Amino acid sequence: MKRLFLVASLLTLAMAASAQQALGPGTGIVSPEINPDNTVTFRYHNPKAKVVQVTGDFLPSRPIEVDINGQKMVYNAPGVADLQEGPGGVWTYTSAPLTGELYSYSFLVDGHREMDPSNVHQNRDVATWTNIFTLSARPGDAGWYYEVHNVPHGSVSHVWYDSPTLNSQRRMTVYTPAGYESGSQHYPVLYLLHGSGGDEDAWADLGRTAQIMDNLIAEGKAKPMIVVMPNGVWFNQAAPGAAVNNFQPTMANSRSQSTKEIEDSFPDVMSFVEKHYRVAKGYSNTAVAGLSMGGRQSCMLSLHYPDTFGYVGLFSGVGAIEGNEEGFAKVFAYEPKLYWIACGKADGVMVNARRLKEWLDFQGFKAEMYESEGGHIWRNWRVYLTMFAQRLFKQQPKAPKPVRMSSANNGDVDF
Amino acid sequence: MKRLFLVASLLTLAMAASAQQALGPGTGIVSPEINPDNTVTFRYHNPKAKVVQVTGDFLPSRPIEVDINGQKMVYNAPGVADLQEGPGGVWTYTSAPLTGELYSYSFLVDGHREMDPSNVHQNRDVATWTNIFTLSARPGDAGWYYEVHNVPHGSVSHVWYDSPTLNSQRRMTVYTPAGYESGSQHYPVLYLLHGSGGDEDAWADLGRTAQIMDNLIAEGKAKPMIVVMPNGVWFNQAAPGAAVNNFQPTMANSRSQSTKEIEDSFPDVMSFVEKHYRVAKGYSNTAVAGLSMGGRQSCMLSLHYPDTFGYVGLFSGVGAIEGNEEGFAKVFAYEPKLYWIACGKADGVMVNARRLKEWLDFQGFKAEMYESEGGHIWRNWRVYLTMFAQRLFKQQPKAPKPVRMSSANNGDVDF
């Protein structure tokens, strides 16, 4: 007993003496706490702070009117709420009841941004880490699809492939559905591309791809499929920490928004996947979709390889019409099963997205458009994936209803 | 041009207005910066701060003498250094030249712990996130093995298996060596177990297992092998964020240090692996090793299944002698190729580790002991893995020299 006490004392001492050791259950504070009524309580310990606030997309957004070169514009910034100081320097704030979503937030301590040290759940978006939590108010809401449920789980693998075209080893993330390892079935493939600031981890981490696919497949709402998420920045091999000398996040390295190299080298991705996975090949078993830059790439890939992708999803990113008129004619000559454009009404890309849709309509090319609320944000891209995945590798019924989204606003732009 | 400018302005505005959006290359500050002379410069922007310090294991440790129940003990806490404020509220500190290692650190801002917002590289240890960086002063030092080099890369997969014994789906991380996907070879397997606060992500993230194995295999110093890292806490399915309702880190959930359930259910792990991977089976192709609680589990697994593991590694954790005397006799009757005990001289486990080694010696059972500097810390466990992996699935030569470790001290205890 004495020895046990001594060890416990030493651990406590070590925690006090060392700011960086991970000896116990963190701060001893629960934050965030999801309450039974779907309010959420945030707690933060800091007796020296004068003002502690929380900002995040669970709060109503604050419209800010700005004047740029004489143009008045409204930008929706995330809301800010004050925590109240209680006994022992523990600050608290409890939100209004929230709808099911994946929310992100951080603290502002005397105006200075800080992570929540009690919350181990974080996402990295390009160069910025943010605390997250998921909340599901009822089965079938957006948050429910992003959570882990007691359903069969697919695998998520980080694999390397050779790209002779780019003369480098490159990394991709591959989701294989539950049962893949033990079965002999061949599966259709969705190639899922990230945005200009992202990397091959983005869709799996920020996009919750594995959870969305696990849940949709378990419900019978999506066909079991392989989802391939390659790194889509041609001069980067891999995500930060996984590449040679890659200590900087992708966007910090960016010298080019060029996507031609990725389009030219895409057969390297597909031939690796088709060689090493049990893939159901061919037009009606192959889909490509992406967000922002990845949407543009998906559009350009459909133009480069018009006989390859039977399903195309452009999420908040489209290719140019000009110069591609004949290309689009070839794309639609193959009669794609689904050519799906999705964009937020507050997204700067919307002008071009609508313009493409109208031009395709005018040409008599069969595309679909889904206009959501909100802007250029991950909240939308998760929903677009949830909707798009249900349409893949099937006879096309009427479009399913969108999943219920929160009315809270994540601001206008993620990247 | 005007439109471009407007977009750029909006992005700047958005970054200013929203603390949580990830629109650009982070803070615009480089921190940490590894200088050509292997000094490291830390930078932090905060015009309001009065004192900014950095604490981490790259600094000489501070011995702190403590008196517990009349016993005087010395605890080595990480050092602390002051940053100097420069123009624009940017604080800087440059370290002494460092030896190759993976270092962790955080800032203390007016005494309050903060992450480095300029460094995207973080590790989660149980419930605590810490910034990290790697530095390699010369090829072959410890830091070099933890970095990504231009060598063939293995895959890291997060897969789920059924455990009928524990009546649950459980998650494991599996490293397969470069060439696995395209070849037909069968590979030996190392089962690698984490500590009581860890989960199936710990060895891959904190332990840099994939980088260590990639580099050792590429140099011809280790045989290509599969490394299986299961979740070793019987009542947890998976790491935080990957399990149903698992919003708490492992140690926060811990109500039991029992490992019997894991030992009893280990055949579920092995039968999944042997069924779904190209495994070279049998005693001389199967190894088990673990750290802390995982070392104890490895010891107990060797006792439970004496004909199964030809190679056993106990890193900073051992099983009891008492009650297992006959068990050990059975273990060594099979003449294990390598029974390797490693422990730090400042580790509280050392007493029991030495006691086991002496008892085994006295019985005439052939085990090896490696005593390193330092305590119960990840820095040691990465080195132990680097050493142990080189010994596996080979005729046993003389023990290779330990990799060069930094003289800086990480404190005494990780967990």
PDB file of C-alpha atoms in Angstrom, chain A residues 36 42 61 63 69 112 116-117 170 187 222 231-232 246 263 270 282 309 312 318 353 372 391 401:
ATOM      1  CA  PRO A  36     -29.099  14.453 -22.613  1.00  0.00           C
ATOM      2  CA  PHE A  42     -17.659  23.425 -22.390  1.00  0.00           C
ATOM      3  CA  SER A  61     -22.838  32.783 -37.193  1.00  0.00           C
ATOM      4  CA  PRO A  63     -22.685  38.279 -40.363  1.00  0.00           C
ATOM      5  CA  ASN A  69     -12.888  48.366 -53.056  1.00  0.00           C
ATOM      6  CA  HIS A 112      -5.807  34.403 -27.747  1.00  0.00           C
ATOM      7  CA  ASP A 116      -9.416  22.645 -25.442  1.00  0.00           C
ATOM      8  CA  PRO A 117      -6.862  20.673 -23.409  1.00  0.00           C
ATOM      9  CA  ARG A 170       3.097   8.619 -53.545  1.00  0.00           C
ATOM     10  CA  TYR A 187     -16.014  -4.114 -55.658  1.00  0.00           C
ATOM     11  CA  ALA A 222     -24.969   2.460 -50.379  1.00  0.00           C
ATOM     12  CA  ASN A 231      -2.767  12.750 -52.613  1.00  0.00           C
ATOM     13  CA  GLY A 232      -3.902  15.257 -55.229  1.00  0.00           C
ATOM     14  CA  ASN A 246       7.689  17.220 -45.748  1.00  0.00           C
ATOM     15  CA  GLU A 263      -4.808  14.278 -64.468  1.00  0.00           C
ATOM     16  CA  MET A 270      -5.914   3.402 -61.170  1.00  0.00           C
ATOM     17  CA  GLY A 282     -15.218  -0.659 -66.153  1.00  0.00           C
ATOM     18  CA  PHE A 309     -15.978   7.271 -65.074  1.00  0.00           C
ATOM     19  CA  VAL A 312     -18.852  11.983 -61.599  1.00  0.00           C
ATOM     20  CA  VAL A 318     -15.937  22.666 -61.531  1.00  0.00           C
ATOM     21  CA  ALA A 353     -21.204  25.807 -60.869  1.00  0.00           C
ATOM     22  CA  SER A 372     -27.210  23.462 -50.389  1.00  0.00           C
ATOM     23  CA  ARG A 391     -26.395   7.099 -55.831  1.00  0.00           C
ATOM     24  CA  LYS A 401     -33.666  13.722 -49.788  1.00  0.00           C
TER      25      LYS A 401
END
